Short mmCIF file of C-alpha atoms in Angstrom, two decimals:
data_model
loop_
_atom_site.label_atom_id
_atom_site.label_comp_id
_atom_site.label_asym_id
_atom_site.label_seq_id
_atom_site.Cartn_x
_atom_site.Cartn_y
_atom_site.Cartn_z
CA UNK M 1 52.74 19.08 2.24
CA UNK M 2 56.29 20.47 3.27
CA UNK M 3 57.64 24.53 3.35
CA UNK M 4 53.81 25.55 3.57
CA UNK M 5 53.75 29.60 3.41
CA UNK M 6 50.59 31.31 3.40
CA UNK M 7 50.69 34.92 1.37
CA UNK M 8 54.19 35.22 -0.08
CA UNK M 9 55.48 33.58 -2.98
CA UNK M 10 58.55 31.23 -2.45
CA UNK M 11 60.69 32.21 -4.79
CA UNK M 12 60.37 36.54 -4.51
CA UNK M 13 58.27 39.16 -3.68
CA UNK M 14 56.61 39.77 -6.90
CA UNK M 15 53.62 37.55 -6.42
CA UNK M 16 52.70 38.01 -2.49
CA UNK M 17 49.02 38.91 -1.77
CA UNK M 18 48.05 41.52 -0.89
CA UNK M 19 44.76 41.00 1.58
CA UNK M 20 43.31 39.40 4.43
CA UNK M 21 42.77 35.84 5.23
CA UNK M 22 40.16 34.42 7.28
CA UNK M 23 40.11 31.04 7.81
CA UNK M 24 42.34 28.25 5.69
CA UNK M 25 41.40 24.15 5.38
CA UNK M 26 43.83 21.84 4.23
CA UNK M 27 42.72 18.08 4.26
CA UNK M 28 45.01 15.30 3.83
CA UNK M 29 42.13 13.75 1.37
CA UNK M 30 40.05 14.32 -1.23
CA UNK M 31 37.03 15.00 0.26
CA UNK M 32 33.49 13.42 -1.06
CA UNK M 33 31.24 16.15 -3.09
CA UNK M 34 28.92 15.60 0.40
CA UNK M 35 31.35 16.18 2.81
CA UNK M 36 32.76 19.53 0.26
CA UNK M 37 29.61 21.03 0.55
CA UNK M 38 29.14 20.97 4.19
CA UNK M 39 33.25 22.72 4.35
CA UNK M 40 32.42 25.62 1.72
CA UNK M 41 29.05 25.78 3.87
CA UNK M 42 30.34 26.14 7.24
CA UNK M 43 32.84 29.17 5.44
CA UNK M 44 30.36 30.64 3.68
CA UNK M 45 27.77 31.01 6.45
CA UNK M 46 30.44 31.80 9.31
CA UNK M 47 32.14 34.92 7.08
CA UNK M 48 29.29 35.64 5.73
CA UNK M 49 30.73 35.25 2.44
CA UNK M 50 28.75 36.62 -0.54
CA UNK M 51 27.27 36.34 -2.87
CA UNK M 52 25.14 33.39 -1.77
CA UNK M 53 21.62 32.23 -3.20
CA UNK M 54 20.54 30.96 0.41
CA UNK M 55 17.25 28.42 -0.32
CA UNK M 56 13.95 29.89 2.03
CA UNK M 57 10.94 28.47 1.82
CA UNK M 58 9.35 31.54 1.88
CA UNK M 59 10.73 31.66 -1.78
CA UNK M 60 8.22 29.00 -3.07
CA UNK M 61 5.39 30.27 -5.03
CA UNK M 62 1.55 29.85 -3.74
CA UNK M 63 3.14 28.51 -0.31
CA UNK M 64 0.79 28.14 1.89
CA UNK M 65 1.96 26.90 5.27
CA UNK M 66 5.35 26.13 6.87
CA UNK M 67 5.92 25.03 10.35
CA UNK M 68 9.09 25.13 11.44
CA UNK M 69 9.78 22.82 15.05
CA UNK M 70 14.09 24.09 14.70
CA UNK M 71 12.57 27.96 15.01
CA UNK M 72 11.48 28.62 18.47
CA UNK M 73 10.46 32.11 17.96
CA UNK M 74 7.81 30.65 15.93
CA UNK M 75 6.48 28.33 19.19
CA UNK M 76 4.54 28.98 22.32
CA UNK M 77 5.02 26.64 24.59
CA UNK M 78 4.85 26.44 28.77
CA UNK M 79 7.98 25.59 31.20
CA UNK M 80 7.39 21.75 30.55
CA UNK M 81 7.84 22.48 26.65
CA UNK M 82 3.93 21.84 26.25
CA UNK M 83 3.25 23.52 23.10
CA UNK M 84 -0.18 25.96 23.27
CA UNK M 85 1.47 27.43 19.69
CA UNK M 86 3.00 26.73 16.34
CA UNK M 87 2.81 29.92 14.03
CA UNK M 88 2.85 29.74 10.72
CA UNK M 89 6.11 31.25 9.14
CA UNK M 90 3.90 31.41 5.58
CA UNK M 91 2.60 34.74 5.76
CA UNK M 92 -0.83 33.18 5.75
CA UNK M 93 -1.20 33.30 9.12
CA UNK M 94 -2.36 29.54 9.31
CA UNK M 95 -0.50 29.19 13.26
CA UNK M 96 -2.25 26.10 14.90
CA UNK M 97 -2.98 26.51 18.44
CA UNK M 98 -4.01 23.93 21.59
CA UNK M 99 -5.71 26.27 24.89
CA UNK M 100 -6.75 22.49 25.87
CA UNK M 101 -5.00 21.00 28.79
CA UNK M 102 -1.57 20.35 28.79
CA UNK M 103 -1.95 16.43 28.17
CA UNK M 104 -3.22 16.92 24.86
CA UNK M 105 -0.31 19.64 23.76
CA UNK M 106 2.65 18.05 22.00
CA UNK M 107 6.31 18.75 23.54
CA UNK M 108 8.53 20.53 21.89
CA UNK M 109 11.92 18.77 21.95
CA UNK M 110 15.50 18.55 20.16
CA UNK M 111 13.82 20.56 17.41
CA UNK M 112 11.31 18.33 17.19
CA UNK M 113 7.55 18.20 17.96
CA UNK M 114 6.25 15.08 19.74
CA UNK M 115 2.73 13.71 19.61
CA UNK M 116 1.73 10.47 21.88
CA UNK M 117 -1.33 9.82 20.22
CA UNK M 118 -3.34 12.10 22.21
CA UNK M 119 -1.46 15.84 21.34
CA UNK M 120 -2.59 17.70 18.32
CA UNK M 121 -2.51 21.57 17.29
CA UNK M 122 -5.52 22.77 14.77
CA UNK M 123 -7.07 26.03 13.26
CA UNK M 124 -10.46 26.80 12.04
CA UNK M 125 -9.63 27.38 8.52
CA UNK M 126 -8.59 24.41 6.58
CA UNK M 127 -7.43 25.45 3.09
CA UNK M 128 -5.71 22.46 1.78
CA UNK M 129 -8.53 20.67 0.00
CA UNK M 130 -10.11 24.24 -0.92
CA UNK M 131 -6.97 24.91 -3.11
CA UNK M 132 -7.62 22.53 -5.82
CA UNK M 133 -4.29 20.58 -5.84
CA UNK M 134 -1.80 20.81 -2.97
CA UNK M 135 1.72 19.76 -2.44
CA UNK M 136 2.74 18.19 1.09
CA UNK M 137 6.62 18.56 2.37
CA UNK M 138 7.10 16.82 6.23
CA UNK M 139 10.06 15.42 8.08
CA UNK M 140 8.80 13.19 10.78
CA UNK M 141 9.23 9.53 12.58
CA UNK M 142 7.48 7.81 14.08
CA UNK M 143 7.28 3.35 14.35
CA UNK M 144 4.78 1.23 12.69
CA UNK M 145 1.20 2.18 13.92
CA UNK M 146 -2.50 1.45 13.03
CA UNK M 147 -4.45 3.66 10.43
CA UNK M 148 -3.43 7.00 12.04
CA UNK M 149 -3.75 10.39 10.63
CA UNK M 150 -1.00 13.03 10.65
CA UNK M 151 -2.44 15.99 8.33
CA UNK M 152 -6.73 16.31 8.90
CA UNK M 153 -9.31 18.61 7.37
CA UNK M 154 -12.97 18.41 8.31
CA UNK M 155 -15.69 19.03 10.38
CA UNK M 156 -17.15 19.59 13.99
CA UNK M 157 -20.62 19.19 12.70
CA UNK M 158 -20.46 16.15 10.65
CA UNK M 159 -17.77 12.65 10.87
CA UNK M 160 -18.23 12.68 7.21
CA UNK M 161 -16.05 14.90 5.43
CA UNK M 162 -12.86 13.54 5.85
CA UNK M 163 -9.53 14.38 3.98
CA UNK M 164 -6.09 13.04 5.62
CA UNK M 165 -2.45 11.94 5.01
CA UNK M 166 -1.63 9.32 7.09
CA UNK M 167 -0.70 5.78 7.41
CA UNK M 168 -2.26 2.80 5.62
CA UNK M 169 -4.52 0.71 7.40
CA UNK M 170 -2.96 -2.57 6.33
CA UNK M 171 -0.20 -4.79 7.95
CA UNK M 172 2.41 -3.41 7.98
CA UNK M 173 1.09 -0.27 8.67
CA UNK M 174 4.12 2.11 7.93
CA UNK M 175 3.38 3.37 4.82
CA UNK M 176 2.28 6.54 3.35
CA UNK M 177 -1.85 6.73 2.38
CA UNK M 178 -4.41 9.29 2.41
CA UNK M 179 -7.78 9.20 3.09
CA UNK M 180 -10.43 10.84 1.15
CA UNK M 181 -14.31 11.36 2.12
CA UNK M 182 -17.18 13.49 0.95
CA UNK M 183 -19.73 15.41 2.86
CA UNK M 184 -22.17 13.11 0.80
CA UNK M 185 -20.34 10.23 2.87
CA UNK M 186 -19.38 8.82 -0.21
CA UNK M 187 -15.26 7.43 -0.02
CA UNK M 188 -13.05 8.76 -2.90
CA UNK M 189 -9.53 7.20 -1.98
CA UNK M 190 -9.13 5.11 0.57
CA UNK M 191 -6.40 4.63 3.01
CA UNK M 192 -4.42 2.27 1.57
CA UNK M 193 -0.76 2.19 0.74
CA UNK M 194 0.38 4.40 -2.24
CA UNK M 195 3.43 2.58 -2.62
CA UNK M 196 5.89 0.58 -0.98
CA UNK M 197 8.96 2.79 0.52
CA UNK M 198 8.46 2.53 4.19
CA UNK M 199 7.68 5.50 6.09
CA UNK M 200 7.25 4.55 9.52
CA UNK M 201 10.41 2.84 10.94
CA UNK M 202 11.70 5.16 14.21
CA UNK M 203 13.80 7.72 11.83
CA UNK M 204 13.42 10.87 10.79
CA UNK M 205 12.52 10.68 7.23
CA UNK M 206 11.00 13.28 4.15
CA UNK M 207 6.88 12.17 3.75
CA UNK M 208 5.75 13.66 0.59
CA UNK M 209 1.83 13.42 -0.73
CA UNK M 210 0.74 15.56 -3.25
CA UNK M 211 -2.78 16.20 -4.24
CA UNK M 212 -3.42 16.73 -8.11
CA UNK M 213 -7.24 16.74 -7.84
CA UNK M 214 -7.64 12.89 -9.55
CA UNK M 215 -4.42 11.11 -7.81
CA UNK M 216 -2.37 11.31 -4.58
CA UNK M 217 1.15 10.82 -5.30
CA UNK M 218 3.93 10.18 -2.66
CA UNK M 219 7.81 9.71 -2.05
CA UNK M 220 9.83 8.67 0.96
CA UNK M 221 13.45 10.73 0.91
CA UNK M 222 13.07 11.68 -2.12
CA UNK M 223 12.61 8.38 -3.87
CA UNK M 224 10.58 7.30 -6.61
CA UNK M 225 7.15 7.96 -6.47
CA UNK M 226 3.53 6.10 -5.97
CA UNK M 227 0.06 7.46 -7.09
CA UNK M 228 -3.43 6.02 -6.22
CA UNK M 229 -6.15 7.71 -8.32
CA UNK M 230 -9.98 9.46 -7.07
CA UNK M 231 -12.19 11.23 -8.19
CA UNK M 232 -13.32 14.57 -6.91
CA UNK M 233 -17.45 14.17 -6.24
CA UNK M 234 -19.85 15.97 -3.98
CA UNK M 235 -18.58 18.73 -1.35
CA UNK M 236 -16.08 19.12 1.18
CA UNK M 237 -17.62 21.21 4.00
CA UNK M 238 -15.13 21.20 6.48
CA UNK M 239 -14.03 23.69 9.35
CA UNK M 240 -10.99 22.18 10.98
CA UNK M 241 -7.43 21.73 9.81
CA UNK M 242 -5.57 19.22 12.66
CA UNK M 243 -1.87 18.65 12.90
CA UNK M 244 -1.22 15.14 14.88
CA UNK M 245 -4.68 13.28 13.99
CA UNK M 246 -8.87 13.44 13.64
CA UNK M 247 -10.65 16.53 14.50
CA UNK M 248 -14.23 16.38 14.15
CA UNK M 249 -16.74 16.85 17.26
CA UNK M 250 -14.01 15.30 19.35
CA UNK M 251 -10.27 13.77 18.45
CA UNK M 252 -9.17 10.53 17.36
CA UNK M 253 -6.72 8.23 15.39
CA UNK M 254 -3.57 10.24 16.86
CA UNK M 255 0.11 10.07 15.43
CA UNK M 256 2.37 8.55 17.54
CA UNK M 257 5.88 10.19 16.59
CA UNK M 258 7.68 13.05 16.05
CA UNK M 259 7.50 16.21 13.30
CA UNK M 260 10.20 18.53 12.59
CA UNK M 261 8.79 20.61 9.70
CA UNK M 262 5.90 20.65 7.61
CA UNK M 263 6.09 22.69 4.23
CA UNK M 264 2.12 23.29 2.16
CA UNK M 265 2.22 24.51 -1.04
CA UNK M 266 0.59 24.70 -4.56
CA UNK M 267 1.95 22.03 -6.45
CA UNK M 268 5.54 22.59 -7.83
CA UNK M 269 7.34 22.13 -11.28
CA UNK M 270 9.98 19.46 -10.37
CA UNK M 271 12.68 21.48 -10.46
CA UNK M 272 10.97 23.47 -7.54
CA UNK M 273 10.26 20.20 -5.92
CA UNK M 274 13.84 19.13 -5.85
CA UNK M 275 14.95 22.23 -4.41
CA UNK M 276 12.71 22.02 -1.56
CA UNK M 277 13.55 18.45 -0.82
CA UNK M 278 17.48 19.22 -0.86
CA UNK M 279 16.66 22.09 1.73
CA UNK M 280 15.13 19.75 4.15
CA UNK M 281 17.12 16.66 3.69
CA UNK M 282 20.27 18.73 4.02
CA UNK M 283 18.72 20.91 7.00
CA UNK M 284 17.55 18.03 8.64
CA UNK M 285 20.63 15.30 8.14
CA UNK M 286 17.99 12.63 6.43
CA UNK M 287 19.99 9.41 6.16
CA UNK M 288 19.64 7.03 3.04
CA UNK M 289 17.68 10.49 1.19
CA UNK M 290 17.86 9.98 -2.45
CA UNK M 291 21.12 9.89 -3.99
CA UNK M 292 19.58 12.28 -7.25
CA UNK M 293 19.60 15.03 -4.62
CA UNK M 294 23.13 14.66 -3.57
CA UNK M 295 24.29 17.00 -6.50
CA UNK M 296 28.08 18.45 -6.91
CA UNK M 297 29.49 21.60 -5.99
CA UNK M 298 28.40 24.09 -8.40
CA UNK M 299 31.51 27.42 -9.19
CA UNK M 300 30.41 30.68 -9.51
CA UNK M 301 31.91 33.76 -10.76
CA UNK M 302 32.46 36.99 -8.16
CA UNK M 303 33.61 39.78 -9.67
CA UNK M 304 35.01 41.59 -8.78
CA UNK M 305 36.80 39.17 -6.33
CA UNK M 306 39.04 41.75 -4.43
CA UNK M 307 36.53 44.84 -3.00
CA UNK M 308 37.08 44.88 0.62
CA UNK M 309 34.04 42.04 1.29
CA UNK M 310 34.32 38.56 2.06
CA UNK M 311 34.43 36.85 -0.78
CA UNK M 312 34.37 32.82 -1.75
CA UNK M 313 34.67 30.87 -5.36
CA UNK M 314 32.60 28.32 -5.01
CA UNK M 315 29.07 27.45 -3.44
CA UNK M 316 27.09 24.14 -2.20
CA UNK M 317 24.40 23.05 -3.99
CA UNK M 318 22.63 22.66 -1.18
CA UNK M 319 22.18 25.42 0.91
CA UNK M 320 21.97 25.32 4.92
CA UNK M 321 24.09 22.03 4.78
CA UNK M 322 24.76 21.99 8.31
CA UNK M 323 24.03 23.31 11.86
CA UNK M 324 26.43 23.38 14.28
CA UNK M 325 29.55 21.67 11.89
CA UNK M 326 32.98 21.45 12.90
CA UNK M 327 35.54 20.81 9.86
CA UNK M 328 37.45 18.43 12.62
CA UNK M 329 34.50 15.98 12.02
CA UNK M 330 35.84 15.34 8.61
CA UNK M 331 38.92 13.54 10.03
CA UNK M 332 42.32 14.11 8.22
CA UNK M 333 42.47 18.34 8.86
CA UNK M 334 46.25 18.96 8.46
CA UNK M 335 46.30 22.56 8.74
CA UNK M 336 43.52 24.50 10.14
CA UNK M 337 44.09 28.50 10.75
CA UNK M 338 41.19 30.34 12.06
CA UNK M 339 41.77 34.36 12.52
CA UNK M 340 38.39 34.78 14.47
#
């Protein structure tokens, strides 16, 4: 790239522009449709460029809890990072609390809340097995580990009704299961695997379980999917809902690892489903996440382009690509102008 101007036209003055500039890119490469999206994003979301359909989870119909660990507005937690509370950025008001002692509150840390086995954070109004169906979103790690729960509804009065996602109870035990009990002590789905895709292997990864009422389904990052059917019997009396392991009359079967966001909803067309899984694989970084989510950048039209507002031509795909991105960890910048 040689006699580079920026706003007048080489040959005369007819075609200069007329504007402002904020902020010009020039790679020497073509840059991958992944690394494109995290550039327009990091322009879009510094100038505040418009107009912008930014993905929320608060956008997702019949949602009914989201916990977010990378929002600490939404956490209470003690000069240790001992978390007492984790609100519930729903609208349902489904926060899950711990007024225990500190030893059994996770830590909140790097975005990220950590259970040892012992931590957990509950409320007394479990809704997920009350809704009919339900649709499970969670990016968490955590290492192989025997038959513990992660998501837990049930009771204080009873060890019987029992509903969980968790991991199987099988060598090797770092797959995705849930768990699925009666009040009449009778078991509807037990806890093994749902399919293959390992969940538990020390990195962050997207655990998906949905709920249809006769199967549990599941994914790992997106991937293809596993079902295991049951069938709905008896009642479900149950007054706890437990995040990190077994509530009942006292705790058990803790998860060992960490959780960075949890997303409850009804159950979603796919097209829904995709949309939240692109939000948190991109938010989060998710290595190896499924390469049917990795979609191209899309062009949109802005008119009018010139009205005194920031303006850009194209959009990601995937909204909040990034957090804290520099274009310099692209490699191969050749020109780089920044007016702010």
């Amino acid at each position: 790239l040689t006699n580079l101007k920026i706003g007048k036209d080489a040959g005369g003055t007819n075609n200069d522009f007329g504007g402002d500039i904020g902020e010009i890119l020039i790679f020497e490469r073509q840059l991958s449709s992944t690394e494109e999206a995290k550039v327009v994003d990091h322009l879009v979301h510094k100038w505040g460029a418009s107009p912008v359909a930014i993905f929320s989870p608060t956008s997702i119909p019949n949602l009914q809890l989201w916990l977010d660990a990378s929002d600490t507005s939404s956490i209470s937690k003690n000069s240790s990072n001992q978390v007492s509370q984790w609100n519930d950025k729903s609208g349902n008001g489904r926060n899950v609390s711990q007024s225990g002692a500190n030893n059994i509150k996770p830590t909140l840390s790097s975005n990220s809340m950590k259970f040892s086995g012992s931590q957990y954070l509950f409320n007394t109004t479990p809704f997920m097995y009350s809704n009919g169906s339900i649709e499970i979103f969670m990016v968490a790690s955590g290492n192989t580990q025997s038959d513990t729960r992660i998501l837990f509804e049930g009771s204080t009065s009873s060890n019987n009704p029992f509903y969980a996602f968790q991991i199987n109870n099988t060598a090797p035990q770092n797959k995705l299961a849930a768990y699925i009990r009666n009040t009449e002590n009778s078991t509807r789905r037990s806890q093994a695997a749902i399919l293959n895709d390992v969940a538990m292997d020390g990195t962050s990864k997207l655990l998906y379980w949905k709920d249809t009422g006769s199967s549990v389904i599941a994914r790992v990052n997106g991937g293809a999917s596993g079902s295991l059917g049951y069938s709905r019997t008896g009642t479900m009396s149950s007054n706890r809902f437990c995040v990190g392991g077994v509530l009942r009359a006292s705790f058990g079967a803790g998860f060992i690892g960490e959780i960075k966001e949890i997303i409850i909803s009804s159950p979603n067309p796919d097209n829904n489903r995709l949309e939240i899984e692109k939000y948190l694989g991109a938010k989060w970084r998710l290595d190896n996440f499924s390469t049917s989510h990795s979609q191209p950048i899309t062009h949109i039209d802005v008119p009018p382009l010139f009205d005194n507002t920031p303006k850009f031509v194209e959009k990601p795909y995937l909204s909040n690509y990034s957090v804290g991105f520099s274009p310099s960890e692209l490699g191969n910048v050749s020109y780089w102008l920044d007016a702010e």
